PDB file of C-alpha atoms in Angstrom:
ATOM      1  CA  THR A   1     -29.771  80.592 194.545  1.00 95.00           C
ATOM      2  CA  ILE A   2     -27.603  82.688 192.199  1.00 98.00           C
ATOM      3  CA  ILE A   3     -29.665  85.894 192.126  1.00 98.00           C
ATOM      4  CA  LYS A   4     -28.343  87.470 195.338  1.00 98.00           C
ATOM      5  CA  THR A   5     -24.775  87.089 194.030  1.00 98.00           C
ATOM      6  CA  ILE A   6     -25.702  88.487 190.610  1.00 98.00           C
ATOM      7  CA  ASN A   7     -27.451  91.459 192.216  1.00 98.00           C
ATOM      8  CA  SER A   8     -24.459  92.252 194.432  1.00 97.00           C
ATOM      9  CA  LEU A   9     -22.050  92.054 191.470  1.00 97.00           C
ATOM     10  CA  GLN A  10     -23.973  94.584 189.422  1.00 97.00           C
ATOM     11  CA  LYS A  11     -22.305  97.492 191.241  1.00 96.00           C
ATOM     12  CA  SER A  12     -19.000  96.366 189.684  1.00 96.00           C
ATOM     13  CA  PHE A  13     -20.167  97.151 186.135  1.00 97.00           C
ATOM     14  CA  ASP A  14     -21.001 100.314 184.199  1.00 96.00           C
ATOM     15  CA  ILE A  15     -22.978  98.500 181.501  1.00 97.00           C
ATOM     16  CA  ILE A  16     -25.368  95.629 182.168  1.00 98.00           C
ATOM     17  CA  ILE A  17     -27.170  93.906 179.325  1.00 98.00           C
ATOM     18  CA  LEU A  18     -29.794  91.267 180.044  1.00 98.00           C
ATOM     19  CA  THR A  19     -30.841  88.522 177.660  1.00 98.00           C
ATOM     20  CA  GLN A  20     -34.317  87.079 177.854  1.00 98.00           C
ATOM     21  CA  ASP A  21     -35.796  83.961 176.305  1.00 98.00           C
ATOM     22  CA  TRP A  22     -38.955  85.145 174.532  1.00 98.00           C
ATOM     23  CA  HIS A  23     -40.622  82.220 172.784  1.00 98.00           C
ATOM     24  CA  PRO A  24     -43.897  82.041 170.864  1.00 98.00           C
ATOM     25  CA  LYS A  25     -46.356  79.441 172.160  1.00 98.00           C
ATOM     26  CA  ASN A  26     -45.864  77.374 169.004  1.00 98.00           C
ATOM     27  CA  HIS A  27     -42.056  77.311 169.205  1.00 98.00           C
ATOM     28  CA  SER A  28     -40.544  74.384 167.292  1.00 97.00           C
ATOM     29  CA  SER A  29     -38.384  73.306 170.257  1.00 98.00           C
ATOM     30  CA  PHE A  30     -41.306  72.755 172.641  1.00 98.00           C
ATOM     31  CA  SER A  31     -42.396  69.245 173.549  1.00 98.00           C
ATOM     32  CA  THR A  32     -46.035  70.306 173.081  1.00 97.00           C
ATOM     33  CA  ASN A  33     -45.265  71.016 169.419  1.00 97.00           C
ATOM     34  CA  ASN A  34     -43.406  67.731 168.895  1.00 97.00           C
ATOM     35  CA  PRO A  35     -45.913  64.935 169.578  1.00 96.00           C
ATOM     36  CA  GLY A  36     -44.249  61.622 170.295  1.00 95.00           C
ATOM     37  CA  ARG A  37     -40.916  63.201 171.262  1.00 96.00           C
ATOM     38  CA  GLU A  38     -39.858  63.149 174.869  1.00 97.00           C
ATOM     39  CA  THR A  39     -38.783  66.266 176.707  1.00 97.00           C
ATOM     40  CA  PHE A  40     -34.969  66.632 176.673  1.00 97.00           C
ATOM     41  CA  SER A  41     -34.642  64.335 173.664  1.00 97.00           C
ATOM     42  CA  PHE A  42     -33.136  65.677 170.450  1.00 96.00           C
ATOM     43  CA  LYS A  43     -34.490  66.484 167.015  1.00 96.00           C
ATOM     44  CA  GLN A  44     -32.629  67.384 163.827  1.00 97.00           C
ATOM     45  CA  MET A  45     -33.402  70.893 162.571  1.00 96.00           C
ATOM     46  CA  PRO A  46     -32.049  72.621 159.433  1.00 95.00           C
ATOM     47  CA  TYR A  47     -29.506  74.349 161.700  1.00 96.00           C
ATOM     48  CA  GLY A  48     -28.464  71.201 163.613  1.00 96.00           C
ATOM     49  CA  LYS A  49     -29.392  69.164 166.653  1.00 95.00           C
ATOM     50  CA  GLN A  50     -32.116  70.737 168.801  1.00 96.00           C
ATOM     51  CA  VAL A  51     -33.116  69.833 172.367  1.00 97.00           C
ATOM     52  CA  ILE A  52     -36.849  69.322 172.874  1.00 98.00           C
ATOM     53  CA  TRP A  53     -37.690  71.556 175.835  1.00 98.00           C
ATOM     54  CA  PRO A  54     -40.785  71.844 177.973  1.00 98.00           C
ATOM     55  CA  PRO A  55     -42.682  75.024 177.067  1.00 98.00           C
ATOM     56  CA  HIS A  56     -40.962  77.948 178.788  1.00 98.00           C
ATOM     57  CA  CYS A  57     -40.577  81.733 178.602  1.00 98.00           C
ATOM     58  CA  ILE A  58     -43.668  82.152 176.416  1.00 98.00           C
ATOM     59  CA  ILE A  59     -44.026  85.719 175.162  1.00 98.00           C
ATOM     60  CA  GLY A  60     -46.071  87.891 177.498  1.00 95.00           C
ATOM     61  CA  THR A  61     -46.551  85.264 180.220  1.00 98.00           C
ATOM     62  CA  TYR A  62     -45.446  85.232 183.839  1.00 97.00           C
ATOM     63  CA  GLY A  63     -42.930  82.508 182.965  1.00 96.00           C
ATOM     64  CA  ALA A  64     -41.138  84.850 180.544  1.00 97.00           C
ATOM     65  CA  GLN A  65     -40.553  87.502 183.200  1.00 97.00           C
ATOM     66  CA  PHE A  66     -37.243  87.920 184.961  1.00 98.00           C
ATOM     67  CA  HIS A  67     -37.245  86.443 188.460  1.00 97.00           C
ATOM     68  CA  LYS A  68     -38.899  88.877 190.873  1.00 97.00           C
ATOM     69  CA  SER A  69     -35.735  89.051 193.004  1.00 98.00           C
ATOM     70  CA  LEU A  70     -33.426  89.953 190.120  1.00 98.00           C
ATOM     71  CA  ASP A  71     -32.524  93.654 190.154  1.00 98.00           C
ATOM     72  CA  VAL A  72     -33.201  94.769 186.586  1.00 98.00           C
ATOM     73  CA  SER A  73     -33.061  98.493 187.407  1.00 98.00           C
ATOM     74  CA  LYS A  74     -29.397  98.753 186.414  1.00 97.00           C
ATOM     75  CA  ALA A  75     -29.884  97.128 183.003  1.00 98.00           C
ATOM     76  CA  SER A  76     -28.921  99.329 180.072  1.00 96.00           C
ATOM     77  CA  MET A  77     -30.887  97.125 177.687  1.00 97.00           C
ATOM     78  CA  ILE A  78     -32.563  93.768 177.186  1.00 98.00           C
ATOM     79  CA  ILE A  79     -31.873  91.448 174.251  1.00 98.00           C
ATOM     80  CA  ARG A  80     -34.826  89.146 173.583  1.00 97.00           C
ATOM     81  CA  LYS A  81     -33.989  85.882 171.874  1.00 97.00           C
ATOM     82  CA  GLY A  82     -35.740  82.759 170.624  1.00 97.00           C
ATOM     83  CA  PHE A  83     -38.788  84.651 169.382  1.00 97.00           C
ATOM     84  CA  ARG A  84     -38.697  83.100 165.928  1.00 97.00           C
ATOM     85  CA  GLU A  85     -41.037  80.081 165.706  1.00 97.00           C
ATOM     86  CA  ASN A  86     -38.682  77.786 163.786  1.00 97.00           C
ATOM     87  CA  ILE A  87     -35.311  78.505 165.349  1.00 97.00           C
ATOM     88  CA  ASP A  88     -34.082  78.451 168.913  1.00 97.00           C
ATOM     89  CA  SER A  89     -31.500  80.786 170.385  1.00 97.00           C
ATOM     90  CA  TYR A  90     -29.150  79.835 173.184  1.00 98.00           C
ATOM     91  CA  SER A  91     -26.521  82.503 172.595  1.00 98.00           C
ATOM     92  CA  GLY A  92     -26.992  86.153 173.406  1.00 98.00           C
ATOM     93  CA  PHE A  93     -25.175  86.866 170.121  1.00 98.00           C
ATOM     94  CA  PHE A  94     -26.725  84.538 167.509  1.00 98.00           C
ATOM     95  CA  GLU A  95     -29.751  82.389 166.898  1.00 97.00           C
ATOM     96  CA  ASN A  96     -28.937  78.661 166.713  1.00 97.00           C
ATOM     97  CA  ASP A  97     -28.482  78.870 162.935  1.00 96.00           C
ATOM     98  CA  ARG A  98     -25.249  80.752 163.789  1.00 94.00           C
ATOM     99  CA  LEU A  99     -26.151  83.316 161.077  1.00 94.00           C
ATOM    100  CA  THR A 100     -28.946  85.426 162.552  1.00 95.00           C
ATOM    101  CA  HIS A 101     -27.581  88.116 164.889  1.00 96.00           C
ATOM    102  CA  THR A 102     -29.368  89.308 168.021  1.00 97.00           C
ATOM    103  CA  GLY A 103     -27.702  92.727 167.862  1.00 97.00           C
ATOM    104  CA  LEU A 104     -25.546  92.202 170.962  1.00 98.00           C
ATOM    105  CA  ALA A 105     -22.220  92.210 169.076  1.00 98.00           C
ATOM    106  CA  GLY A 106     -23.014  95.559 167.476  1.00 97.00           C
ATOM    107  CA  ILE A 107     -24.003  97.058 170.804  1.00 97.00           C
ATOM    108  CA  LEU A 108     -20.787  95.904 172.494  1.00 98.00           C
ATOM    109  CA  LYS A 109     -18.717  97.193 169.582  1.00 97.00           C
ATOM    110  CA  ASN A 110     -20.404 100.605 169.694  1.00 97.00           C
ATOM    111  CA  LEU A 111     -19.824 100.794 173.451  1.00 97.00           C
ATOM    112  CA  GLU A 112     -16.153  99.810 172.927  1.00 97.00           C
ATOM    113  CA  ILE A 113     -16.489  96.917 175.372  1.00 97.00           C
ATOM    114  CA  LYS A 114     -13.429  94.643 175.595  1.00 98.00           C
ATOM    115  CA  LYS A 115     -14.364  92.300 178.467  1.00 98.00           C
ATOM    116  CA  VAL A 116     -17.615  90.376 178.857  1.00 98.00           C
ATOM    117  CA  PHE A 117     -18.725  88.798 182.151  1.00 98.00           C
ATOM    118  CA  ILE A 118     -21.573  86.297 181.825  1.00 98.00           C
ATOM    119  CA  ALA A 119     -23.983  85.189 184.548  1.00 98.00           C
ATOM    120  CA  GLY A 120     -27.337  83.402 184.567  1.00 98.00           C
ATOM    121  CA  LEU A 121     -29.004  80.242 183.379  1.00 97.00           C
ATOM    122  CA  ALA A 122     -28.150  77.778 182.215  1.00 98.00           C
ATOM    123  CA  LEU A 123     -24.406  77.160 182.359  1.00 98.00           C
ATOM    124  CA  ASP A 124     -24.466  74.389 179.753  1.00 98.00           C
ATOM    125  CA  PHE A 125     -26.788  76.089 177.255  1.00 98.00           C
ATOM    126  CA  CYS A 126     -27.366  79.851 177.143  1.00 98.00           C
ATOM    127  CA  VAL A 127     -24.285  80.768 179.200  1.00 98.00           C
ATOM    128  CA  HIS A 128     -22.152  78.252 177.285  1.00 98.00           C
ATOM    129  CA  TYR A 129     -23.147  79.448 173.805  1.00 98.00           C
ATOM    130  CA  THR A 130     -22.994  83.125 174.770  1.00 98.00           C
ATOM    131  CA  ALA A 131     -19.511  82.704 176.264  1.00 98.00           C
ATOM    132  CA  ILE A 132     -18.172  80.803 173.241  1.00 98.00           C
ATOM    133  CA  ASP A 133     -19.566  83.381 170.816  1.00 98.00           C
ATOM    134  CA  SER A 134     -18.171  86.194 172.946  1.00 98.00           C
ATOM    135  CA  ALA A 135     -14.691  84.651 172.868  1.00 98.00           C
ATOM    136  CA  LYS A 136     -14.904  83.892 169.130  1.00 98.00           C
ATOM    137  CA  LEU A 137     -15.824  87.534 168.521  1.00 98.00           C
ATOM    138  CA  GLY A 138     -12.646  88.606 170.315  1.00 98.00           C
ATOM    139  CA  TYR A 139     -13.903  89.620 173.748  1.00 98.00           C
ATOM    140  CA  GLN A 140     -12.073  88.622 176.906  1.00 98.00           C
ATOM    141  CA  THR A 141     -14.800  86.407 178.331  1.00 98.00           C
ATOM    142  CA  TYR A 142     -15.446  85.426 181.933  1.00 98.00           C
ATOM    143  CA  VAL A 143     -18.017  83.102 183.507  1.00 98.00           C
ATOM    144  CA  MET A 144     -18.215  83.192 187.305  1.00 98.00           C
ATOM    145  CA  GLU A 145     -19.124  79.837 188.814  1.00 97.00           C
ATOM    146  CA  GLU A 146     -21.174  81.393 191.648  1.00 98.00           C
ATOM    147  CA  THR A 147     -23.492  83.081 189.139  1.00 98.00           C
ATOM    148  CA  THR A 148     -24.678  80.142 187.043  1.00 98.00           C
ATOM    149  CA  LEU A 149     -26.143  76.651 187.284  1.00 98.00           C
ATOM    150  CA  PRO A 150     -26.472  73.901 184.646  1.00 98.00           C
ATOM    151  CA  VAL A 151     -29.374  71.939 183.198  1.00 97.00           C
ATOM    152  CA  ASN A 152     -27.000  68.950 182.961  1.00 97.00           C
ATOM    153  CA  LEU A 153     -28.233  66.862 180.018  1.00 95.00           C
ATOM    154  CA  GLY A 154     -25.946  63.954 179.171  1.00 94.00           C
ATOM    155  CA  SER A 155     -22.456  65.366 178.587  1.00 97.00           C
ATOM    156  CA  SER A 156     -23.601  69.006 178.384  1.00 98.00           C
ATOM    157  CA  VAL A 157     -21.591  70.197 181.394  1.00 98.00           C
ATOM    158  CA  ALA A 158     -18.396  68.391 180.335  1.00 98.00           C
ATOM    159  CA  ASP A 159     -18.862  69.726 176.790  1.00 98.00           C
ATOM    160  CA  THR A 160     -19.237  73.241 178.200  1.00 98.00           C
ATOM    161  CA  PHE A 161     -15.989  73.073 180.162  1.00 98.00           C
ATOM    162  CA  ASN A 162     -14.138  71.534 177.197  1.00 98.00           C
ATOM    163  CA  ASN A 163     -15.355  74.364 174.963  1.00 98.00           C
ATOM    164  CA  PHE A 164     -14.465  77.011 177.545  1.00 98.00           C
ATOM    165  CA  LYS A 165     -10.920  75.645 177.538  1.00 98.00           C
ATOM    166  CA  LYS A 166     -10.816  75.325 173.737  1.00 98.00           C
ATOM    167  CA  TYR A 167     -11.961  78.911 173.107  1.00 98.00           C
ATOM    168  CA  GLY A 168     -10.202  80.627 176.019  1.00 98.00           C
ATOM    169  CA  VAL A 169     -13.249  81.420 178.158  1.00 98.00           C
ATOM    170  CA  HIS A 170     -12.167  82.151 181.728  1.00 98.00           C
ATOM    171  CA  TYR A 171     -14.261  80.112 184.174  1.00 98.00           C
ATOM    172  CA  GLY A 172     -13.729  80.360 187.903  1.00 98.00           C
ATOM    173  CA  SER A 173     -14.644  81.950 191.181  1.00 97.00           C
ATOM    174  CA  ILE A 174     -15.578  85.604 191.413  1.00 97.00           C
ATOM    175  CA  LYS A 175     -12.543  86.049 193.682  1.00 96.00           C
ATOM    176  CA  GLU A 176     -10.278  85.132 190.763  1.00 96.00           C
ATOM    177  CA  PHE A 177     -11.692  87.905 188.564  1.00 96.00           C
ATOM    178  CA  PHE A 178     -12.147  90.823 190.975  1.00 90.00           C
TER     179      PHE A 178
END
């Protein structure tokens, strides 16, 4: 439901960078690799609390591909994340250990980018963490409500909006930003 809007917005930008979940089959966050743990429950990892997800975006599979309707032709590059077996990655900037970089910050710095607009899935996980890291790194950061949807686990959406406010992430309608 958000792809048509994302596609139409692409003409407004000179640089488009896509992030892509790219998990190994044996990823530590998958329910299939955590017998006895329910999907969407939590597990403590060395880097903090980790959601147990259903297997998704497995390297080289159909499920890891971008949606067939998403226009990827304007993408300058793709950042793949979550490909390490023992650590997840929600943010486009860092793995969940908050130490391992994806390379996105260096790319934006080299391109002298000052504003970052974030779209995609899911509002309360990948978009949330990417937006917070973007703001913490000093970028003017915008999330357009028409271009994202949440997973909505427990207080995840409320936590997202609280963090957007706390870190100065601009969240609102496309009309407010353009």
